[in-house]
Amino acid sequence: MNYDHLYNEINLYLKNQNGDKSELQDSALKFISQENPLAEKIQIGVLLGYLGDPRLGDPSLDSYWVRVEVSFLDLLVGKFPVTTQEWLQFYESDHYHNDDLWTEEGLLWRNTDRPSWGTLASAEESKDFIHPNQPVVGVCFHEAQAFASHYNARLLYSDERLDIIRGQERRVYPWGRDFGRGNANTKEEVLQRPSPVGIFVSDKTPNGIYDLVGNVAEWMEDQDEGQYSIHPGSWHNDMMSAWPKASKSISPNTRLNYLGFRLTKDLPEEI
């Protein structure tokens, strides 16, 4: 199915809720996985998010995770960064206000009068940043930590993230040694926005973890004197920020339209 036909068919379904939804989902998934113009892949990817992206899961399900070994430890790692769809399910529920999920510092932040994530997300300039299957952005460290706690998970440490990207083969990037063009959503692609997860098919490890180099920066667990690390690779920053070892320390209160997060879980050691 070509772009124009698929685009029109999905929009027609979304308007009338009449037709074969699963066939449209399959066609959209096939389109974004093939060698099609990037702008068209993103448009179809965004529509897939509203249609219902079957790639997205729930952190409570086994299918959400990929098992990896880093520094002799076994971890479960989210296939994708946490998406807007996942975040909204948490943010709009009572869980966001469950004090048990927050650290003492996080509670102080949450209970201070400031514009909420929802208020910021509803602004006109935010409309391209909050599609369901795009990585959630504008979440501060405290919120990311509370979300992770809800699923008995945590955020990655920088050395874990580096091991995941490089693997046993010691890759420079998930796709090889040279950065190149078209491999990840960084400033060089001039999209000026996040893309639906998994659109850049080269930005994927062999075991199926996506968007580690670009798309959105990610909060890390590493901290130093009250500052927390992020991996800055994103649509907003250039290829130097996408280097696997790249790191930047910022305040945990920071909200940025190119900063999200990813979940991980520790697996118990086998006896």
Tab-separated table of C-alpha atoms in Angstrom:
chain	number	residue	atom	x	y	z
A	1	MET	CA	0.000	0.000	0.000
A	2	ASN	CA	1.512	3.344	-1.024
A	3	TYR	CA	1.798	6.304	1.329
A	4	ASP	CA	-1.132	8.389	0.091
A	5	HIS	CA	-3.535	5.460	0.118
A	6	LEU	CA	-2.428	4.251	3.564
A	7	TYR	CA	-2.486	7.771	5.019
A	8	ASN	CA	-6.043	8.348	3.767
A	9	GLU	CA	-7.279	4.918	4.855
A	10	ILE	CA	-5.990	5.346	8.423
A	11	ASN	CA	-7.438	8.846	8.724
A	12	LEU	CA	-10.774	7.571	7.418
A	13	TYR	CA	-10.781	4.811	10.014
A	14	LEU	CA	-9.865	7.205	12.817
A	15	LYS	CA	-12.741	9.466	11.785
A	16	ASN	CA	-15.421	6.810	11.326
A	17	GLN	CA	-14.108	3.854	13.395
A	18	ASN	CA	-15.255	1.601	10.581
A	19	GLY	CA	-13.103	-0.967	8.774
A	20	ASP	CA	-10.389	-3.539	9.392
A	21	LYS	CA	-8.205	-2.016	12.094
A	22	SER	CA	-5.760	-4.928	12.298
A	23	GLU	CA	-5.087	-4.809	8.555
A	24	LEU	CA	-4.306	-1.093	8.779
A	25	GLN	CA	-2.020	-1.700	11.753
A	26	ASP	CA	-0.152	-4.396	9.823
A	27	SER	CA	0.165	-2.166	6.768
A	28	ALA	CA	1.461	0.733	8.876
A	29	LEU	CA	4.019	-1.482	10.629
A	30	LYS	CA	5.217	-2.792	7.295
A	31	PHE	CA	5.493	0.730	5.881
A	32	ILE	CA	7.608	2.120	8.715
A	33	SER	CA	9.938	-0.889	8.625
A	34	GLN	CA	10.720	-0.511	4.923
A	35	GLU	CA	12.915	1.893	2.928
A	36	ASN	CA	10.427	4.726	2.523
A	37	PRO	CA	10.980	8.503	2.745
A	38	LEU	CA	11.579	9.458	6.363
A	39	ALA	CA	8.878	12.165	6.452
A	40	GLU	CA	6.313	9.645	5.216
A	41	LYS	CA	7.415	7.016	7.744
A	42	ILE	CA	7.003	9.503	10.560
A	43	GLN	CA	3.514	10.528	9.440
A	44	ILE	CA	2.390	6.900	9.202
A	45	GLY	CA	4.105	6.160	12.513
A	46	VAL	CA	2.240	8.984	14.243
A	47	LEU	CA	-1.091	7.764	12.849
A	48	LEU	CA	-0.260	4.248	14.024
A	49	GLY	CA	-0.018	5.641	17.549
A	50	TYR	CA	-3.646	6.835	17.387
A	51	LEU	CA	-4.756	3.684	15.611
A	52	GLY	CA	-3.163	1.614	18.393
A	53	ASP	CA	0.496	0.707	18.026
A	54	PRO	CA	0.772	-3.049	18.700
A	55	ARG	CA	4.513	-2.707	19.370
A	56	LEU	CA	3.819	-0.835	22.592
A	57	GLY	CA	3.353	-2.825	25.743
A	58	ASP	CA	2.916	-2.431	29.440
A	59	PRO	CA	5.878	-2.663	31.828
A	60	SER	CA	3.944	-5.288	33.788
A	61	LEU	CA	4.150	-7.657	30.777
A	62	ASP	CA	7.117	-9.854	29.867
A	63	SER	CA	6.896	-8.724	26.238
A	64	TYR	CA	7.867	-5.174	27.271
A	65	TRP	CA	11.391	-6.208	28.191
A	66	VAL	CA	14.589	-7.464	26.610
A	67	ARG	CA	16.983	-9.501	28.725
A	68	VAL	CA	20.615	-8.382	28.522
A	69	GLU	CA	23.846	-9.045	30.364
A	70	VAL	CA	25.926	-6.058	31.402
A	71	SER	CA	29.100	-6.237	33.494
A	72	PHE	CA	28.196	-9.791	34.505
A	73	LEU	CA	24.726	-8.752	35.693
A	74	ASP	CA	21.445	-9.736	34.071
A	75	LEU	CA	18.952	-6.936	33.447
A	76	LEU	CA	15.574	-6.510	31.851
A	77	VAL	CA	15.577	-3.375	29.677
A	78	GLY	CA	12.652	-1.647	27.979
A	79	LYS	CA	12.630	-2.162	24.204
A	80	PHE	CA	11.760	1.503	23.766
A	81	PRO	CA	11.969	4.657	25.826
A	82	VAL	CA	8.820	5.153	27.897
A	83	THR	CA	6.167	6.507	25.539
A	84	THR	CA	3.576	9.219	25.981
A	85	GLN	CA	0.889	6.537	26.021
A	86	GLU	CA	2.520	4.758	28.969
A	87	TRP	CA	3.205	7.996	30.799
A	88	LEU	CA	-0.390	9.241	30.474
A	89	GLN	CA	-1.740	6.014	31.959
A	90	PHE	CA	0.373	6.738	35.044
A	91	TYR	CA	0.044	10.518	35.119
A	92	GLU	CA	-3.748	10.547	34.794
A	93	SER	CA	-4.256	7.868	37.440
A	94	ASP	CA	-4.090	7.969	41.216
A	95	HIS	CA	-0.599	6.462	41.038
A	96	TYR	CA	0.964	9.837	40.254
A	97	HIS	CA	-0.255	11.040	43.653
A	98	ASN	CA	0.781	7.909	45.549
A	99	ASP	CA	3.342	9.305	47.986
A	100	ASP	CA	4.917	5.873	48.470
A	101	LEU	CA	6.329	6.010	44.928
A	102	TRP	CA	8.202	9.256	45.492
A	103	THR	CA	11.412	10.032	47.320
A	104	GLU	CA	11.365	12.740	49.974
A	105	GLU	CA	13.059	15.109	47.515
A	106	GLY	CA	10.582	14.126	44.827
A	107	LEU	CA	7.606	14.859	47.079
A	108	LEU	CA	8.963	18.307	47.847
A	109	TRP	CA	9.232	18.934	44.118
A	110	ARG	CA	5.783	17.503	43.284
A	111	ASN	CA	4.017	19.475	45.984
A	112	THR	CA	5.531	22.815	44.998
A	113	ASP	CA	3.260	25.103	42.970
A	114	ARG	CA	4.459	25.056	39.350
A	115	PRO	CA	2.996	24.363	35.885
A	116	SER	CA	2.157	20.653	35.672
A	117	TRP	CA	3.247	18.302	32.906
A	118	GLY	CA	-0.346	18.286	31.665
A	119	THR	CA	-0.495	22.066	31.449
A	120	LEU	CA	2.762	22.210	29.511
A	121	ALA	CA	1.691	19.362	27.230
A	122	SER	CA	-1.589	21.081	26.345
A	123	ALA	CA	0.157	24.168	24.956
A	124	GLU	CA	-0.063	24.687	21.195
A	125	GLU	CA	3.720	24.498	20.779
A	126	SER	CA	3.716	21.038	22.379
A	127	LYS	CA	1.378	19.314	19.902
A	128	ASP	CA	4.172	17.584	17.934
A	129	PHE	CA	5.759	16.280	21.136
A	130	ILE	CA	2.947	14.287	22.744
A	131	HIS	CA	1.820	11.688	20.191
A	132	PRO	CA	1.027	8.337	21.875
A	133	ASN	CA	3.899	6.272	20.454
A	134	GLN	CA	6.601	8.905	20.739
A	135	PRO	CA	8.897	8.918	23.765
A	136	VAL	CA	7.440	11.033	26.532
A	137	VAL	CA	9.362	14.285	27.047
A	138	GLY	CA	9.220	17.098	29.571
A	139	VAL	CA	9.348	14.678	32.519
A	140	CYS	CA	11.730	15.580	35.330
A	141	PHE	CA	13.917	13.049	37.143
A	142	HIS	CA	11.583	12.830	40.147
A	143	GLU	CA	8.625	11.945	37.919
A	144	ALA	CA	10.649	9.377	35.975
A	145	GLN	CA	11.783	7.811	39.239
A	146	ALA	CA	8.214	7.619	40.584
A	147	PHE	CA	7.002	6.021	37.336
A	148	ALA	CA	9.792	3.446	37.556
A	149	SER	CA	8.984	2.691	41.206
A	150	HIS	CA	5.372	1.990	40.271
A	151	TYR	CA	6.613	-0.921	38.133
A	152	ASN	CA	9.316	-2.053	40.602
A	153	ALA	CA	11.858	-0.833	38.091
A	154	ARG	CA	14.547	1.847	37.954
A	155	LEU	CA	16.493	3.933	35.442
A	156	LEU	CA	19.706	2.790	33.811
A	157	TYR	CA	23.162	3.746	35.009
A	158	SER	CA	25.475	5.229	32.384
A	159	ASP	CA	27.867	2.267	32.354
A	160	GLU	CA	24.949	-0.144	31.889
A	161	ARG	CA	23.636	1.877	28.983
A	162	LEU	CA	27.057	1.931	27.359
A	163	ASP	CA	27.397	-1.851	27.700
A	164	ILE	CA	23.977	-2.349	26.108
A	165	ILE	CA	24.871	-0.237	23.091
A	166	ARG	CA	28.277	-1.807	22.556
A	167	GLY	CA	27.458	-5.411	23.375
A	168	GLN	CA	29.983	-8.210	23.387
A	169	GLU	CA	31.092	-7.090	19.917
A	170	ARG	CA	32.131	-3.700	21.395
A	171	ARG	CA	30.220	-1.792	18.730
A	172	VAL	CA	30.693	1.967	18.525
A	173	TYR	CA	27.038	2.374	17.577
A	174	PRO	CA	24.263	-0.230	17.338
A	175	TRP	CA	24.706	-0.265	13.530
A	176	GLY	CA	28.515	-0.212	13.354
A	177	ARG	CA	31.560	2.022	13.610
A	178	ASP	CA	30.662	5.113	11.551
A	179	PHE	CA	27.872	7.471	12.571
A	180	GLY	CA	26.651	8.141	9.005
A	181	ARG	CA	23.322	9.710	8.073
A	182	GLY	CA	19.826	8.422	8.544
A	183	ASN	CA	20.733	6.010	11.335
A	184	ALA	CA	19.341	7.930	14.326
A	185	ASN	CA	17.113	10.907	15.060
A	186	THR	CA	19.697	13.588	15.813
A	187	LYS	CA	19.953	17.255	14.859
A	188	GLU	CA	21.521	16.321	11.518
A	189	GLU	CA	18.186	14.858	10.362
A	190	VAL	CA	16.509	18.294	10.819
A	191	LEU	CA	13.236	16.812	12.096
A	192	GLN	CA	13.137	19.233	15.021
A	193	ARG	CA	10.944	16.849	17.023
A	194	PRO	CA	10.839	13.349	18.444
A	195	SER	CA	9.789	10.544	16.138
A	196	PRO	CA	7.604	7.552	16.964
A	197	VAL	CA	9.720	4.870	18.606
A	198	GLY	CA	11.525	2.463	16.316
A	199	ILE	CA	11.267	4.574	13.151
A	200	PHE	CA	15.050	4.659	12.811
A	201	VAL	CA	15.514	0.937	12.349
A	202	SER	CA	19.326	1.142	12.438
A	203	ASP	CA	19.203	2.584	15.963
A	204	LYS	CA	18.539	-0.867	17.404
A	205	THR	CA	20.798	-3.371	19.124
A	206	PRO	CA	20.885	-6.922	17.722
A	207	ASN	CA	18.708	-8.085	20.625
A	208	GLY	CA	16.035	-5.489	19.835
A	209	ILE	CA	16.482	-2.383	22.035
A	210	TYR	CA	15.610	0.771	20.074
A	211	ASP	CA	16.478	4.467	20.135
A	212	LEU	CA	19.570	4.306	22.318
A	213	VAL	CA	21.578	6.786	20.244
A	214	GLY	CA	19.015	9.388	19.198
A	215	ASN	CA	15.355	10.460	19.349
A	216	VAL	CA	15.271	11.681	22.980
A	217	ALA	CA	17.853	12.116	25.695
A	218	GLU	CA	17.422	9.830	28.706
A	219	TRP	CA	17.645	10.335	32.456
A	220	MET	CA	20.237	8.133	34.197
A	221	GLU	CA	20.506	7.035	37.830
A	222	ASP	CA	24.039	8.462	38.172
A	223	GLN	CA	24.279	11.492	40.411
A	224	ASP	CA	26.948	13.826	41.724
A	225	GLU	CA	26.335	16.562	44.301
A	226	GLY	CA	22.627	16.713	43.567
A	227	GLN	CA	22.977	16.692	39.779
A	228	TYR	CA	21.821	13.728	37.695
A	229	SER	CA	23.293	12.408	34.480
A	230	ILE	CA	21.522	12.244	31.157
A	231	HIS	CA	22.595	10.706	27.872
A	232	PRO	CA	22.038	13.737	25.603
A	233	GLY	CA	21.613	11.983	22.243
A	234	SER	CA	18.370	13.340	20.767
A	235	TRP	CA	16.610	15.132	17.914
A	236	HIS	CA	17.723	18.410	19.533
A	237	ASN	CA	21.465	17.666	19.719
A	238	ASP	CA	24.116	16.806	17.159
A	239	MET	CA	26.042	13.584	16.590
A	240	MET	CA	28.654	14.392	19.233
A	241	SER	CA	25.950	14.203	21.891
A	242	ALA	CA	24.847	10.843	20.495
A	243	TRP	CA	28.233	9.229	21.189
A	244	PRO	CA	27.534	6.307	23.571
A	245	LYS	CA	29.898	7.709	26.214
A	246	ALA	CA	28.346	11.190	26.068
A	247	SER	CA	26.949	12.454	29.346
A	248	LYS	CA	25.705	15.685	30.877
A	249	SER	CA	24.756	16.521	34.470
A	250	ILE	CA	21.668	18.630	35.173
A	251	SER	CA	19.245	19.425	37.978
A	252	PRO	CA	16.680	16.658	38.696
A	253	ASN	CA	13.981	19.356	38.461
A	254	THR	CA	14.717	19.956	34.774
A	255	ARG	CA	12.018	19.544	32.130
A	256	LEU	CA	13.141	19.537	28.492
A	257	ASN	CA	11.239	18.841	25.289
A	258	TYR	CA	13.968	16.457	24.184
A	259	LEU	CA	14.447	14.544	27.471
A	260	GLY	CA	12.710	11.298	28.431
A	261	PHE	CA	13.649	8.042	30.137
A	262	ARG	CA	13.807	4.256	29.847
A	263	LEU	CA	13.135	1.524	32.396
A	264	THR	CA	15.263	-1.354	33.573
A	265	LYS	CA	14.862	-4.114	36.162
A	266	ASP	CA	17.477	-6.095	38.034
A	267	LEU	CA	17.173	-9.861	37.725
A	268	PRO	CA	18.040	-11.982	40.771
A	269	GLU	CA	21.309	-13.882	40.570
A	270	GLU	CA	20.852	-17.529	39.687
A	271	ILE	CA	21.839	-19.913	42.456
